[in-house]
Coordinates of N, CA and C in Angstrom, one line a residue:
X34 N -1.6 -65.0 30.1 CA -1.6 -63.6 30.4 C -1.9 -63.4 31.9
X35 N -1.2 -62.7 32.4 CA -1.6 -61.9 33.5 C -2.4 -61.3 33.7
X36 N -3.2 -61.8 34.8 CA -4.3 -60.2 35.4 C -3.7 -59.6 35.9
X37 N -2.6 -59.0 36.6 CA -2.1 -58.1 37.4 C -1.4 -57.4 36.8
X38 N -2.2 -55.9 36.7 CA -1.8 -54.9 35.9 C -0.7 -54.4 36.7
X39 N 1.1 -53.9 35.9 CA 2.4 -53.6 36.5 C 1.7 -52.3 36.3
X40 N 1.8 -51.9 37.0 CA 1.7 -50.0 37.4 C 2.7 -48.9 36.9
X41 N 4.4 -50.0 36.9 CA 5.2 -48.9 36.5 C 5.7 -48.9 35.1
X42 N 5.2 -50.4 34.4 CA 5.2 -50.1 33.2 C 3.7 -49.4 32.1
X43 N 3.1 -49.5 33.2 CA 1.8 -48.4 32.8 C 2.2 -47.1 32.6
X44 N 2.6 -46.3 33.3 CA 3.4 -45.5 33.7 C 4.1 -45.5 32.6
X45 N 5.2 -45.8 32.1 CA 6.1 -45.6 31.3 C 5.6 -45.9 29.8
X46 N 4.4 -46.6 29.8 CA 3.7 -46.6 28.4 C 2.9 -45.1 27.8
X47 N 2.3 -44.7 28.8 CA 1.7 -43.2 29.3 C 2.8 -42.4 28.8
X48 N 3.9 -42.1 29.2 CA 4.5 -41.3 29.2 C 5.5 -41.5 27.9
X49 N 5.5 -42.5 27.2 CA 5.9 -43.2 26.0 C 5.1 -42.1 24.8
X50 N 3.9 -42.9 25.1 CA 2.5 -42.1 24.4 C 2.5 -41.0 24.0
X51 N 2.6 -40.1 25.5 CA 2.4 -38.6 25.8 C 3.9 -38.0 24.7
X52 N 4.5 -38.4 24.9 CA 5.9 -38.1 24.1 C 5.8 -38.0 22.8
X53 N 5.1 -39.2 22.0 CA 5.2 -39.5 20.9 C 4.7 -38.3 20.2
X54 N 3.1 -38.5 21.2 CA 2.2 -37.4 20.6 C 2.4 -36.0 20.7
X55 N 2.9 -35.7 21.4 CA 3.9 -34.1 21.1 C 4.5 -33.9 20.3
X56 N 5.7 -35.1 19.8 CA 6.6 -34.6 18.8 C 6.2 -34.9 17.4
X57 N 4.3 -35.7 17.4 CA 3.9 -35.7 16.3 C 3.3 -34.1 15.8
X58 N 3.0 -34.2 16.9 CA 2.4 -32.9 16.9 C 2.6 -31.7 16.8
X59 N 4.1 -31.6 17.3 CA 4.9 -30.7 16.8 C 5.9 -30.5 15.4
X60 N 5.7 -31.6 15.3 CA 6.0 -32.0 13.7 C 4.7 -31.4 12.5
X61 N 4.1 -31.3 12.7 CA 2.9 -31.3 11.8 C 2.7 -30.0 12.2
X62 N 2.8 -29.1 13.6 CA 2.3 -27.8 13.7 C 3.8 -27.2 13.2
X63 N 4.8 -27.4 12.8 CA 6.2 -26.4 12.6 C 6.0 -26.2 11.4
X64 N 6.0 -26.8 10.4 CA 5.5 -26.2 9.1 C 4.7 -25.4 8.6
X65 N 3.6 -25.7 9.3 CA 1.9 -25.2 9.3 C 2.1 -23.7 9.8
X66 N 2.9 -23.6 11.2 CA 2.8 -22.4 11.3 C 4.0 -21.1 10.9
X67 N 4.9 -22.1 10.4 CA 5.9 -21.3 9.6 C 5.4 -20.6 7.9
X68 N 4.3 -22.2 7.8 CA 3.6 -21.2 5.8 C 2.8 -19.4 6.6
X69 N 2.6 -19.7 8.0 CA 1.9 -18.1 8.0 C 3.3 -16.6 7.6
X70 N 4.5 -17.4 8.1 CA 5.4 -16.1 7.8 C 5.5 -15.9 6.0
X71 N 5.9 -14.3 6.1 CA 5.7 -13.7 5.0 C 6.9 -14.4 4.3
X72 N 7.2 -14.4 3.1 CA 8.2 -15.2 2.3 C 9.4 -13.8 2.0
X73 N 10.6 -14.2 1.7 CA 11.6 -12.9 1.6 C 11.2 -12.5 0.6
X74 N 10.1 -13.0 -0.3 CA 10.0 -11.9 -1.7 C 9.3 -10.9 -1.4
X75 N 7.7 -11.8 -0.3 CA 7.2 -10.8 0.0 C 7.6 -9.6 1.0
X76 N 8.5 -10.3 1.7 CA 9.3 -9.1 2.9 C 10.0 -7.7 1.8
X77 N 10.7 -8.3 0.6 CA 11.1 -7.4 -0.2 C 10.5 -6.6 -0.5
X78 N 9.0 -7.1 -1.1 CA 7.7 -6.3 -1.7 C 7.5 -4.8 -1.0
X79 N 7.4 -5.1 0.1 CA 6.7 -4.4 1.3 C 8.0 -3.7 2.0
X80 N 8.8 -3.5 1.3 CA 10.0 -2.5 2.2 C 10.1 -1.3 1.3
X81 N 10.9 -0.7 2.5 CA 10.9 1.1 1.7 C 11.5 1.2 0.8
X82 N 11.1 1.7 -0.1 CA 11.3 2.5 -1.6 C 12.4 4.0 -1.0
X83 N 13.8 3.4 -2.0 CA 14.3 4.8 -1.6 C 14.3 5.5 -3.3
X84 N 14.3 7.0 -2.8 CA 14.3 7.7 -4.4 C 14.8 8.9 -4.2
X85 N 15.5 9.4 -4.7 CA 16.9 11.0 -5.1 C 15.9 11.5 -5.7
X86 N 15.3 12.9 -4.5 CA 14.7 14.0 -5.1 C 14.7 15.2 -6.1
X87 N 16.5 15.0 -5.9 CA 17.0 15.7 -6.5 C 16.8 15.6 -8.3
X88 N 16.6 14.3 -8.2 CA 16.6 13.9 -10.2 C 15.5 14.5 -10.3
X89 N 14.8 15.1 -10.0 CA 13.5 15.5 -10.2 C 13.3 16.7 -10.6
X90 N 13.2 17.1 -11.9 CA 13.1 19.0 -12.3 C 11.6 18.5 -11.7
X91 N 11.2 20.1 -12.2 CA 9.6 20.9 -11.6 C 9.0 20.5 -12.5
X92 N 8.2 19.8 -12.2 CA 7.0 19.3 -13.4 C 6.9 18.0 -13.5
X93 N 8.0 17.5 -13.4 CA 8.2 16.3 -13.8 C 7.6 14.9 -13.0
X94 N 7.2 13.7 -13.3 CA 6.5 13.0 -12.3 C 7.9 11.7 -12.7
X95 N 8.3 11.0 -11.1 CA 8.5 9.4 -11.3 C 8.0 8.2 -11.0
X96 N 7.8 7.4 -12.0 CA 6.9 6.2 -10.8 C 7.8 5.2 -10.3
X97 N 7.8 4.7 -9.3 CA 8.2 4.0 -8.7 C 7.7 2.8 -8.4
X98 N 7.9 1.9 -7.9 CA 6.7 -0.1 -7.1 C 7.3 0.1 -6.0
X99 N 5.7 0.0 -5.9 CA 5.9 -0.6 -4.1 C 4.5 -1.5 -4.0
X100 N 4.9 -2.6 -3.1 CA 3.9 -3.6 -3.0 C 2.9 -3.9 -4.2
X101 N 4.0 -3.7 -5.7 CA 3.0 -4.0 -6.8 C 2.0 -2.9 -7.2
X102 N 2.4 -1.8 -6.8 CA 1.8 -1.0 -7.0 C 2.1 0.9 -7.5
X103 N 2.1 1.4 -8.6 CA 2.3 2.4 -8.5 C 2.5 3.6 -8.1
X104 N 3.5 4.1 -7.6 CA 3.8 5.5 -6.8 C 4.1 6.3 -7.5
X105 N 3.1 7.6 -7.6 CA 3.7 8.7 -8.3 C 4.6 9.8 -7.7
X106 N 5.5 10.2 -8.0 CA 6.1 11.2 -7.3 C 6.2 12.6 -8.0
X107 N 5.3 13.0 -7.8 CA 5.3 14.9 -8.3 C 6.4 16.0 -8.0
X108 N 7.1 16.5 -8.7 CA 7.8 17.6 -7.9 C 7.0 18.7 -8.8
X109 N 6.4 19.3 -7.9 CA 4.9 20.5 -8.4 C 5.7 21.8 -8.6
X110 N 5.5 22.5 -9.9 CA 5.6 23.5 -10.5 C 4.7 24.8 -9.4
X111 N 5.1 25.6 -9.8 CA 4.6 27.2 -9.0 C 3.4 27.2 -9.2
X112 N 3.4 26.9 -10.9 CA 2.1 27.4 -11.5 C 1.2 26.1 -10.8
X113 N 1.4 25.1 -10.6 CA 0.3 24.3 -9.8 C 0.3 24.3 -8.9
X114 N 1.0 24.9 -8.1 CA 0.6 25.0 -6.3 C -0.3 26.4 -6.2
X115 N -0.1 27.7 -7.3 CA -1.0 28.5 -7.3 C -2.3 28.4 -8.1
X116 N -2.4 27.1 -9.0 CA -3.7 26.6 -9.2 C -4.7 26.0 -8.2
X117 N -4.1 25.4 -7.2 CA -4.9 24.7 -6.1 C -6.2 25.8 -5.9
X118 N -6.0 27.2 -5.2 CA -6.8 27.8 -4.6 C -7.9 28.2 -5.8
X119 N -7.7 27.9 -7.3 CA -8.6 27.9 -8.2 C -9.8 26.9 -8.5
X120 N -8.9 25.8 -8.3 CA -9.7 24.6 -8.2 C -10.5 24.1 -7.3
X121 N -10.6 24.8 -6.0 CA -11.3 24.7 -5.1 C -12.5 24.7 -4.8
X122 N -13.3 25.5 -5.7 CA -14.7 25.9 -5.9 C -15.2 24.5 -6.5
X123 N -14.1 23.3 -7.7 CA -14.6 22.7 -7.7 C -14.7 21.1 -6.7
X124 N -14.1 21.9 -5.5 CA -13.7 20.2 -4.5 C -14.9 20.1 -4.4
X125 N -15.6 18.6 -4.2 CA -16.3 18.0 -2.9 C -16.4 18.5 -1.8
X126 N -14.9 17.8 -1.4 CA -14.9 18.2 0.1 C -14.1 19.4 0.4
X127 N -14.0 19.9 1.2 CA -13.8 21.3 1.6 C -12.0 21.3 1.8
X128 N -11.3 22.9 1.6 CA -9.9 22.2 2.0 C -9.3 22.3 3.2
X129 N -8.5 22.0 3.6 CA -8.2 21.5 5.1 C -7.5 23.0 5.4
X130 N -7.6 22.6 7.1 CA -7.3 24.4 7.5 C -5.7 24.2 7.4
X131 N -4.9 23.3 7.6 CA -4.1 23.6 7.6 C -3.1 24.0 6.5
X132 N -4.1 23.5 5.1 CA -3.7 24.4 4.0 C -3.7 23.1 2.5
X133 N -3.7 24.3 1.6 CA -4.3 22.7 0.6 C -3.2 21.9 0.2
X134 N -1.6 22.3 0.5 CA -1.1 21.2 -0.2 C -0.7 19.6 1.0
X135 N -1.1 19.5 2.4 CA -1.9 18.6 3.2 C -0.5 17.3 3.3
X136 N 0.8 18.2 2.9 CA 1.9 17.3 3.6 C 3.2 19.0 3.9
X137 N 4.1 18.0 4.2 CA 4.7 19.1 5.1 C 6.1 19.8 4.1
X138 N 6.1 19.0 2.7 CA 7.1 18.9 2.0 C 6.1 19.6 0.9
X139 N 5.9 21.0 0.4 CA 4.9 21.6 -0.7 C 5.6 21.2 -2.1
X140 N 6.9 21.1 -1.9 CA 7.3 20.7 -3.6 C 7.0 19.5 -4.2
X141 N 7.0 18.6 -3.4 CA 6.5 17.3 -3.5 C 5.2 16.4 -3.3
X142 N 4.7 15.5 -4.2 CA 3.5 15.0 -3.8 C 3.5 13.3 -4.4
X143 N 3.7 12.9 -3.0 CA 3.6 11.3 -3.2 C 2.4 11.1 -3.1
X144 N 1.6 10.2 -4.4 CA 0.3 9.7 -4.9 C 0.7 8.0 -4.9
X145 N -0.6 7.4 -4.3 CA -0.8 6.0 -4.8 C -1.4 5.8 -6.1
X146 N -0.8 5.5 -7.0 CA -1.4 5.6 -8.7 C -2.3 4.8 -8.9
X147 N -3.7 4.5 -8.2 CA -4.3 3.9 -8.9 C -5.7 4.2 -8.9
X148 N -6.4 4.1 -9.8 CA -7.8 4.5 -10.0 C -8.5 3.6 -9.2
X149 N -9.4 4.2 -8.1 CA -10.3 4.1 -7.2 C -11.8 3.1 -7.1
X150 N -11.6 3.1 -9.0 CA -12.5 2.3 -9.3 C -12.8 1.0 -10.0
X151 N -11.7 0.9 -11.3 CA -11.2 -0.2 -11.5 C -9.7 -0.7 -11.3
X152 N -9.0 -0.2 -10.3 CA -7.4 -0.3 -10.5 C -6.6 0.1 -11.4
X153 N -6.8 0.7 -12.1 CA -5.8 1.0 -13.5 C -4.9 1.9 -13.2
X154 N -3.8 2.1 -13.6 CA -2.8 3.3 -13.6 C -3.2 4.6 -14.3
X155 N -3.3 5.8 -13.7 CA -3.6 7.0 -14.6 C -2.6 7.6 -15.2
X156 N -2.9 8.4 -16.3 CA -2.0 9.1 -16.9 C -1.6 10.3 -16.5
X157 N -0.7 10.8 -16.7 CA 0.0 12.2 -15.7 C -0.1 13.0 -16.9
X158 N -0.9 14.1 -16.7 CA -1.3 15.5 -17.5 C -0.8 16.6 -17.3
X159 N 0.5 16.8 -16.9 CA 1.0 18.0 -15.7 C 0.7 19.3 -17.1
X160 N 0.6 19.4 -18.6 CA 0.5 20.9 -18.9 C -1.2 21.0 -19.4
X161 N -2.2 20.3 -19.0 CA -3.7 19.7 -19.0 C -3.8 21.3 -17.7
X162 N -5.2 22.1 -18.1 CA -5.4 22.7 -17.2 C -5.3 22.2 -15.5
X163 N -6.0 21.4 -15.6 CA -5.9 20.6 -14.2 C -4.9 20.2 -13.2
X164 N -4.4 19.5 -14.1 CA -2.6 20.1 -13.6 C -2.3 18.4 -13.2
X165 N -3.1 17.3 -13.9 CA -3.3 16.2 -12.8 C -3.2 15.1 -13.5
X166 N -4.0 14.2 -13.1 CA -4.0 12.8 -13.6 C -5.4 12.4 -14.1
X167 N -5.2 11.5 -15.4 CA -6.2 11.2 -16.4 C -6.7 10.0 -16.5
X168 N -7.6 9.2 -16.2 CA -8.0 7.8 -15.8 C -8.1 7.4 -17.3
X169 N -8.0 6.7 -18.3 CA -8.3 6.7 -19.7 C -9.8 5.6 -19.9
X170 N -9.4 4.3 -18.1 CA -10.5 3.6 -18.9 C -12.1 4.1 -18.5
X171 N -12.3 5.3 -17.6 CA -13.5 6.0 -17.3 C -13.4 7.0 -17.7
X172 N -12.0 7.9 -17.8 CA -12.6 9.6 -17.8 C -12.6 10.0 -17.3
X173 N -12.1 10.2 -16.0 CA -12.0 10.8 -15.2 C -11.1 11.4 -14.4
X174 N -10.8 12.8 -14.1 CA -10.0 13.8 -14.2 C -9.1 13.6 -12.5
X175 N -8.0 13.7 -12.3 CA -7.8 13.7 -10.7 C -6.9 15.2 -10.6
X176 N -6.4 15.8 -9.2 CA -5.9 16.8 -9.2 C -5.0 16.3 -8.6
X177 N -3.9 17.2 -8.0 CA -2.6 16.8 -7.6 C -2.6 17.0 -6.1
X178 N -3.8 17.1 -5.3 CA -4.7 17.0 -4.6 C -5.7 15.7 -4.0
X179 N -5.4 14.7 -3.1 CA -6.6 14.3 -3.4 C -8.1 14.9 -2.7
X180 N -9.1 14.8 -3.7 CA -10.0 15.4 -3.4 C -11.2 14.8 -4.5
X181 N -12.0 15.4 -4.5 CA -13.3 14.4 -5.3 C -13.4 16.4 -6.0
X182 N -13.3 15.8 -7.7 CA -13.8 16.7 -8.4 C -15.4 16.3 -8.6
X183 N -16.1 17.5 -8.7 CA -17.6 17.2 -9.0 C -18.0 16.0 -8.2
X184 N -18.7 15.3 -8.6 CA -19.1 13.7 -7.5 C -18.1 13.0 -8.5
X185 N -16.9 13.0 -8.9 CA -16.2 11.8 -9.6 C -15.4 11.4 -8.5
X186 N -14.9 10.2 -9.0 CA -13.9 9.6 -8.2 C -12.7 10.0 -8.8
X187 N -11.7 10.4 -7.5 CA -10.6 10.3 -8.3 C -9.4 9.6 -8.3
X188 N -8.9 9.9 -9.6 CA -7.8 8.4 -9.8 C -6.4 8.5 -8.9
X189 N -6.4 9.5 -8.3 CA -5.2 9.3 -7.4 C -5.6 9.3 -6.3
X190 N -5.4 8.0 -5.2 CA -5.9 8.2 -3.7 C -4.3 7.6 -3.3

């Protein structure tokens, strides 16, 4: 063996090395950081819900999925948009100044359908004085509003 270390095949072992270890390394980080992107099912999950307002008489509710989860779609009757200012004595919280039905479309009311407390899907009561949704596995009443009747939780947020 030689003691006289070649400098330029040092050099070229280094940079042999350095090489290897990149494309190890990039080998092992391309997959790793590709499981963070969302999968096309999930990309599906999570895209817009389209739905014809028009199928919708007055009273009537549709549910729809989105992200696994139920959407209710209200097209609200006369008689429950002039119920709101009845039911108000019983909100929690106070109603907004800009007016109680708190989107800019009054015939319609898109609800996240699920109860607040255990997840469950509520049931739609539209000729129920309330005018609203019925949690079956607590009991508890929701309006076509969200708002907190009495201290309950309600099942539509």
């Amino acid at each position: 063996m030689s003691e006289k270390v070649d400098p330029k095949r040092r050099k070229a072992l280094l940079i042999t090395s350095g090489v290897m270890g990149a494309v190890t390394v990039a080998g092992f980080a391309v997959p790793f950081l590709s499981a963070w992107n969302p999968s096309e099912k999930a990309k599906a999950m999570g895209a817009s819900v389209k739905f014809d307002l028009t199928k919708l008489d007055a009273g009537a509710m549709a549910v729809v999925e989105w992200r696994r989860t139920p959407i209710f779609i209200v097209h609200q009757t006369e008689q429950a948009k002039q119920n709101l200012p009845k039911l108000n004595e019983k909100m929690v919280d106070p109603a907004l100044e800009e007016g109680l039905l708190r989107s800019s479309n009054d015939k319609f009311s898109v609800l996240k359908g699920v109860c607040t407390h255990l997840s469950c899907a509520p049931k739609y009561y539209p000729e129920i004085e309330w005018l609203g949704g019925f949690c079956l596995k607590l009991g508890i009443k929701s309006g076509l509003v969200v708002s907190f009747v009495h201290a309950m939780v309600l099942s539509l947020t």
